[in-house]
mmCIF file of C-alpha atoms in Angstrom:
data_model
loop_
_atom_site.group_PDB
_atom_site.id
_atom_site.type_symbol
_atom_site.label_atom_id
_atom_site.label_comp_id
_atom_site.label_asym_id
_atom_site.label_seq_id
_atom_site.Cartn_x
_atom_site.Cartn_y
_atom_site.Cartn_z
ATOM 1 C CA UNK A 28 -5.879 -8.268 14.975
ATOM 2 C CA UNK A 29 -5.929 -8.055 11.195
ATOM 3 C CA UNK A 30 -7.243 -11.403 10.482
ATOM 4 C CA UNK A 31 -9.529 -12.350 7.585
ATOM 5 C CA UNK A 32 -10.532 -16.004 7.512
ATOM 6 C CA UNK A 33 -11.437 -17.725 4.552
ATOM 7 C CA UNK A 34 -12.948 -21.282 4.169
ATOM 8 C CA UNK A 35 -12.415 -23.752 2.738
ATOM 9 C CA UNK A 36 -8.679 -23.595 2.036
ATOM 10 C CA UNK A 37 -8.953 -25.908 -0.842
ATOM 11 C CA UNK A 38 -11.927 -26.974 -3.030
ATOM 12 C CA UNK A 39 -12.362 -29.324 -5.915
ATOM 13 C CA UNK A 40 -15.538 -29.190 -7.769
ATOM 14 C CA UNK A 41 -17.042 -30.431 -10.985
ATOM 15 C CA UNK A 42 -18.750 -28.341 -13.496
ATOM 16 C CA UNK A 43 -22.192 -29.244 -12.401
ATOM 17 C CA UNK A 44 -21.535 -28.655 -8.829
ATOM 18 C CA UNK A 45 -22.786 -25.854 -6.587
ATOM 19 C CA UNK A 46 -20.480 -24.684 -3.788
ATOM 20 C CA UNK A 47 -19.856 -21.615 -1.691
ATOM 21 C CA UNK A 48 -16.704 -19.774 -0.385
ATOM 22 C CA UNK A 49 -16.831 -18.065 2.982
ATOM 23 C CA UNK A 50 -15.083 -15.076 4.370
ATOM 24 C CA UNK A 51 -15.196 -13.643 7.846
ATOM 25 C CA UNK A 52 -13.597 -10.692 9.436
ATOM 26 C CA UNK A 53 -14.181 -9.198 12.978
ATOM 27 C CA UNK A 54 -12.205 -5.873 12.482
ATOM 28 C CA UNK A 55 -15.297 -3.837 12.082
ATOM 29 C CA UNK A 56 -14.485 -3.186 8.467
ATOM 30 C CA UNK A 57 -17.384 -2.059 6.370
ATOM 31 C CA UNK A 58 -15.919 -2.821 2.907
ATOM 32 C CA UNK A 59 -15.264 -6.358 1.720
ATOM 33 C CA UNK A 60 -13.879 -7.489 -1.596
ATOM 34 C CA UNK A 61 -13.397 -10.622 -3.729
ATOM 35 C CA UNK A 62 -10.423 -11.011 -6.001
ATOM 36 C CA UNK A 63 -9.363 -13.822 -8.326
ATOM 37 C CA UNK A 64 -5.749 -14.690 -8.902
ATOM 38 C CA UNK A 65 -4.585 -17.022 -11.579
ATOM 39 C CA UNK A 66 -1.003 -18.580 -11.427
ATOM 40 C CA UNK A 67 1.816 -16.085 -11.910
ATOM 41 C CA UNK A 68 -0.695 -13.277 -12.485
ATOM 42 C CA UNK A 69 -1.704 -10.387 -10.103
ATOM 43 C CA UNK A 70 -4.968 -10.421 -8.185
ATOM 44 C CA UNK A 71 -7.917 -9.136 -10.158
ATOM 45 C CA UNK A 72 -10.946 -7.416 -8.545
ATOM 46 C CA UNK A 73 -14.351 -9.261 -8.837
ATOM 47 C CA UNK A 74 -16.643 -7.602 -6.474
ATOM 48 C CA UNK A 75 -16.883 -4.785 -3.720
ATOM 49 C CA UNK A 76 -19.256 -4.690 -0.963
ATOM 50 C CA UNK A 77 -19.531 -1.315 0.848
ATOM 51 C CA UNK A 78 -21.950 -1.265 3.972
ATOM 52 C CA UNK A 79 -23.212 -4.691 2.938
ATOM 53 C CA UNK A 80 -24.277 -3.442 -0.464
ATOM 54 C CA UNK A 81 -22.850 -4.484 -3.654
ATOM 55 C CA UNK A 82 -20.969 -1.376 -4.999
ATOM 56 C CA UNK A 83 -18.696 -2.783 -7.830
ATOM 57 C CA UNK A 84 -19.086 -5.777 -10.046
ATOM 58 C CA UNK A 85 -16.363 -6.032 -12.563
ATOM 59 C CA UNK A 86 -18.230 -7.616 -15.181
ATOM 60 C CA UNK A 87 -17.913 -11.090 -13.500
ATOM 61 C CA UNK A 88 -19.990 -13.913 -15.091
ATOM 62 C CA UNK A 89 -23.257 -14.759 -13.434
ATOM 63 C CA UNK A 90 -21.928 -18.208 -12.472
ATOM 64 C CA UNK A 91 -20.277 -16.333 -9.606
ATOM 65 C CA UNK A 92 -22.747 -14.843 -7.066
ATOM 66 C CA UNK A 93 -21.634 -12.816 -4.158
ATOM 67 C CA UNK A 94 -23.614 -12.365 -0.973
ATOM 68 C CA UNK A 95 -22.978 -10.136 2.123
ATOM 69 C CA UNK A 96 -25.409 -11.471 4.814
ATOM 70 C CA UNK A 97 -23.947 -8.989 7.389
ATOM 71 C CA UNK A 98 -21.022 -6.592 7.949
ATOM 72 C CA UNK A 99 -18.701 -9.540 9.076
ATOM 73 C CA UNK A 100 -19.453 -12.122 6.422
ATOM 74 C CA UNK A 101 -18.864 -12.486 2.690
ATOM 75 C CA UNK A 102 -19.849 -15.391 0.582
ATOM 76 C CA UNK A 103 -19.233 -16.321 -2.952
ATOM 77 C CA UNK A 104 -21.547 -18.839 -4.588
ATOM 78 C CA UNK A 105 -20.296 -20.926 -7.349
ATOM 79 C CA UNK A 106 -22.499 -22.757 -9.976
ATOM 80 C CA UNK A 107 -21.613 -24.380 -13.296
ATOM 81 C CA UNK A 108 -18.082 -23.197 -13.272
ATOM 82 C CA UNK A 109 -15.640 -23.908 -16.114
ATOM 83 C CA UNK A 110 -11.987 -25.357 -15.752
ATOM 84 C CA UNK A 111 -10.642 -21.908 -16.544
ATOM 85 C CA UNK A 112 -12.226 -20.684 -13.358
ATOM 86 C CA UNK A 113 -9.559 -22.593 -11.395
ATOM 87 C CA UNK A 114 -7.728 -20.058 -9.511
ATOM 88 C CA UNK A 115 -6.865 -18.757 -5.988
ATOM 89 C CA UNK A 116 -9.886 -16.665 -4.742
ATOM 90 C CA UNK A 117 -8.852 -14.024 -2.236
ATOM 91 C CA UNK A 118 -11.243 -12.046 0.163
ATOM 92 C CA UNK A 119 -10.120 -8.710 1.669
ATOM 93 C CA UNK A 120 -11.692 -6.252 4.011
ATOM 94 C CA UNK A 121 -10.922 -2.667 4.781
ATOM 95 C CA UNK A 122 -12.210 0.420 6.624
ATOM 96 C CA UNK A 123 -14.212 3.062 4.707
ATOM 97 C CA UNK A 124 -13.291 6.768 5.219
ATOM 98 C CA UNK A 125 -9.583 6.459 5.915
ATOM 99 C CA UNK A 126 -7.174 7.965 3.458
ATOM 100 C CA UNK A 127 -5.204 4.791 3.090
ATOM 101 C CA UNK A 128 -7.943 2.230 3.320
ATOM 102 C CA UNK A 129 -5.627 -0.741 3.892
ATOM 103 C CA UNK A 130 -7.023 -3.990 2.478
ATOM 104 C CA UNK A 131 -6.158 -6.974 4.497
ATOM 105 C CA UNK A 132 -6.190 -10.258 2.577
ATOM 106 C CA UNK A 133 -7.315 -13.836 3.754
ATOM 107 C CA UNK A 134 -5.156 -16.832 2.957
ATOM 108 C CA UNK A 135 -7.424 -17.566 -0.024
ATOM 109 C CA UNK A 136 -9.355 -20.601 -1.309
ATOM 110 C CA UNK A 137 -7.393 -22.544 -3.884
ATOM 111 C CA UNK A 138 -10.258 -23.807 -6.328
ATOM 112 C CA UNK A 139 -9.807 -26.478 -8.806
ATOM 113 C CA UNK A 140 -12.737 -27.116 -11.356
ATOM 114 C CA UNK A 141 -12.619 -30.494 -13.012
ATOM 115 C CA UNK B 20 -8.110 2.361 -18.178
ATOM 116 C CA UNK B 21 -6.190 2.141 -15.100
ATOM 117 C CA UNK B 22 -2.713 0.502 -15.635
ATOM 118 C CA UNK B 23 0.035 -0.365 -13.141
ATOM 119 C CA UNK B 24 3.351 -1.406 -14.669
ATOM 120 C CA UNK B 25 6.136 -3.327 -13.044
ATOM 121 C CA UNK B 26 9.275 -5.013 -14.317
ATOM 122 C CA UNK B 27 8.377 -8.688 -13.704
ATOM 123 C CA UNK B 28 12.044 -9.548 -13.254
ATOM 124 C CA UNK B 29 13.497 -11.795 -11.732
ATOM 125 C CA UNK B 30 15.550 -9.113 -9.922
ATOM 126 C CA UNK B 31 18.541 -10.850 -8.229
ATOM 127 C CA UNK B 32 20.253 -8.985 -5.324
ATOM 128 C CA UNK B 33 23.098 -10.214 -3.124
ATOM 129 C CA UNK B 34 22.304 -10.619 0.554
ATOM 130 C CA UNK B 35 22.896 -7.332 2.577
ATOM 131 C CA UNK B 36 22.472 -5.008 -0.569
ATOM 132 C CA UNK B 37 19.734 -2.648 -1.346
ATOM 133 C CA UNK B 38 16.765 -3.938 -3.527
ATOM 134 C CA UNK B 39 15.075 -1.307 -5.662
ATOM 135 C CA UNK B 40 11.586 -1.988 -7.048
ATOM 136 C CA UNK B 41 9.808 0.278 -9.308
ATOM 137 C CA UNK B 42 6.281 0.828 -10.489
ATOM 138 C CA UNK B 43 4.476 3.343 -12.744
ATOM 139 C CA UNK B 44 0.706 3.996 -13.010
ATOM 140 C CA UNK B 45 -1.350 5.532 -15.581
ATOM 141 C CA UNK B 46 -4.328 7.124 -13.646
ATOM 142 C CA UNK B 47 -3.310 10.502 -12.500
ATOM 143 C CA UNK B 48 -6.260 10.625 -10.180
ATOM 144 C CA UNK B 49 -4.868 7.702 -8.116
ATOM 145 C CA UNK B 50 -4.817 8.493 -4.390
ATOM 146 C CA UNK B 51 -3.183 5.703 -2.466
ATOM 147 C CA UNK B 52 -0.400 3.357 -3.281
ATOM 148 C CA UNK B 53 0.580 0.102 -1.702
ATOM 149 C CA UNK B 54 3.279 -2.596 -1.758
ATOM 150 C CA UNK B 55 2.334 -6.057 -1.073
ATOM 151 C CA UNK B 56 4.783 -9.074 -0.673
ATOM 152 C CA UNK B 57 3.451 -12.477 -1.839
ATOM 153 C CA UNK B 58 5.348 -15.756 -1.331
ATOM 154 C CA UNK B 59 4.529 -18.541 -3.640
ATOM 155 C CA UNK B 60 1.199 -20.111 -2.947
ATOM 156 C CA UNK B 61 0.326 -17.595 -0.199
ATOM 157 C CA UNK B 62 -1.837 -14.477 -0.193
ATOM 158 C CA UNK B 63 -0.596 -10.816 -0.408
ATOM 159 C CA UNK B 64 0.878 -9.253 2.772
ATOM 160 C CA UNK B 65 0.945 -5.435 3.115
ATOM 161 C CA UNK B 66 4.515 -4.151 3.484
ATOM 162 C CA UNK B 67 4.064 -0.308 2.949
ATOM 163 C CA UNK B 68 1.484 2.313 1.953
ATOM 164 C CA UNK B 69 2.124 5.838 0.870
ATOM 165 C CA UNK B 70 -0.244 8.655 -0.361
ATOM 166 C CA UNK B 71 1.923 11.786 -0.106
ATOM 167 C CA UNK B 72 4.824 12.899 -2.329
ATOM 168 C CA UNK B 73 8.207 11.964 -0.750
ATOM 169 C CA UNK B 74 9.644 9.179 1.049
ATOM 170 C CA UNK B 75 8.177 6.913 3.900
ATOM 171 C CA UNK B 76 10.393 4.743 5.948
ATOM 172 C CA UNK B 77 9.461 1.685 8.006
ATOM 173 C CA UNK B 78 12.465 -0.343 9.344
ATOM 174 C CA UNK B 79 14.328 -1.723 6.461
ATOM 175 C CA UNK B 80 11.660 -0.573 3.906
ATOM 176 C CA UNK B 81 11.279 2.770 2.187
ATOM 177 C CA UNK B 82 8.528 3.733 0.014
ATOM 178 C CA UNK B 83 8.902 6.695 -2.498
ATOM 179 C CA UNK B 84 6.178 8.483 -4.315
ATOM 180 C CA UNK B 85 6.345 10.979 -7.064
ATOM 181 C CA UNK B 86 2.865 11.899 -8.399
ATOM 182 C CA UNK B 87 4.120 14.295 -11.022
ATOM 183 C CA UNK B 88 6.035 11.411 -12.650
ATOM 184 C CA UNK B 89 3.381 8.786 -11.631
ATOM 185 C CA UNK B 90 6.061 6.785 -10.137
ATOM 186 C CA UNK B 91 6.370 4.630 -6.877
ATOM 187 C CA UNK B 92 9.225 2.657 -5.602
ATOM 188 C CA UNK B 93 10.213 0.524 -2.793
ATOM 189 C CA UNK B 94 13.628 0.148 -1.362
ATOM 190 C CA UNK B 95 14.603 -2.771 0.768
ATOM 191 C CA UNK B 96 17.775 -2.209 2.578
ATOM 192 C CA UNK B 97 19.982 -4.990 4.118
ATOM 193 C CA UNK B 98 18.121 -7.563 1.904
ATOM 194 C CA UNK B 99 17.710 -10.989 3.587
ATOM 195 C CA UNK B 100 17.062 -14.261 1.807
ATOM 196 C CA UNK B 101 13.564 -14.188 3.473
ATOM 197 C CA UNK B 102 12.808 -11.056 1.368
ATOM 198 C CA UNK B 103 12.811 -13.377 -1.677
ATOM 199 C CA UNK B 104 9.196 -13.176 -2.949
ATOM 200 C CA UNK B 105 6.971 -11.441 -5.528
ATOM 201 C CA UNK B 106 6.401 -7.738 -4.773
ATOM 202 C CA UNK B 107 3.112 -6.305 -5.954
ATOM 203 C CA UNK B 108 2.532 -2.676 -6.466
ATOM 204 C CA UNK B 109 -1.176 -1.710 -6.068
ATOM 205 C CA UNK B 110 -3.043 1.596 -6.683
ATOM 206 C CA UNK B 111 -6.327 2.851 -5.320
ATOM 207 C CA UNK B 112 -8.126 5.409 -7.134
ATOM 208 C CA UNK B 113 -10.359 6.958 -4.550
ATOM 209 C CA UNK B 114 -9.257 8.296 -1.146
ATOM 210 C CA UNK B 115 -11.607 7.187 1.542
ATOM 211 C CA UNK B 116 -14.054 5.158 -0.536
ATOM 212 C CA UNK B 117 -14.425 1.427 -0.922
ATOM 213 C CA UNK B 118 -12.649 0.966 -4.072
ATOM 214 C CA UNK B 119 -10.663 -2.129 -5.492
ATOM 215 C CA UNK B 120 -7.018 -2.163 -5.955
ATOM 216 C CA UNK B 121 -5.301 -2.300 -9.278
ATOM 217 C CA UNK B 122 -2.269 -4.446 -9.107
ATOM 218 C CA UNK B 123 0.865 -4.492 -11.307
ATOM 219 C CA UNK B 124 2.151 -7.826 -12.560
ATOM 220 C CA UNK B 125 4.515 -8.031 -9.589
ATOM 221 C CA UNK B 126 8.399 -8.186 -9.547
ATOM 222 C CA UNK B 127 9.999 -11.494 -8.589
ATOM 223 C CA UNK B 128 12.838 -10.512 -6.190
ATOM 224 C CA UNK B 129 15.617 -13.174 -5.409
ATOM 225 C CA UNK B 130 17.989 -12.441 -2.624
ATOM 226 C CA UNK B 131 21.253 -14.393 -3.175
ATOM 227 C CA UNK B 132 22.917 -15.656 0.084
#
């Protein structure tokens, strides 16, 4: 089973709202990732968690706040977003220590900020 | 700065022919290389990975890596209309560590029936 589950699938929010995206995997992976993908662009890395600790933050604005409550869960808390933050948000997970470290992606959350 | 370059296409190939997709990368220290397929509105799906120089075959797909030339390619034999998608080349710097992928812009492949 290589399933990464993301909820919700779609989210519409206003610029003053607070919402959270959720990602879950049960493959025993110890690395989890958030990527942002705008239309007709490739995914761009936002955050990496390694053993439940934030290891990479790609200079993401503070209105995006990641959280890794345990090794299976990854959240992305959203606050005061801008319309340009509308995008597909992808979660991925992988093993640590293997040469290839394949990242498996969830189906994504399509976010619209009004 | 790590860069991954792909021809954005569209690349149009007749059904049954071989589709050839190419990718170059700038970071000579890159360790692992991946090809993902992405259908419109869907998430990326892994097709192939490779980390040693040479060819790696899996069914109709062959990945080729040349680290000296910093070049990765994907060949799709007996192309089917269902292969029509955007193919993303992705590069990972570290070997076993938790490191993000750097993606190319993707090649839009169209298989003509």
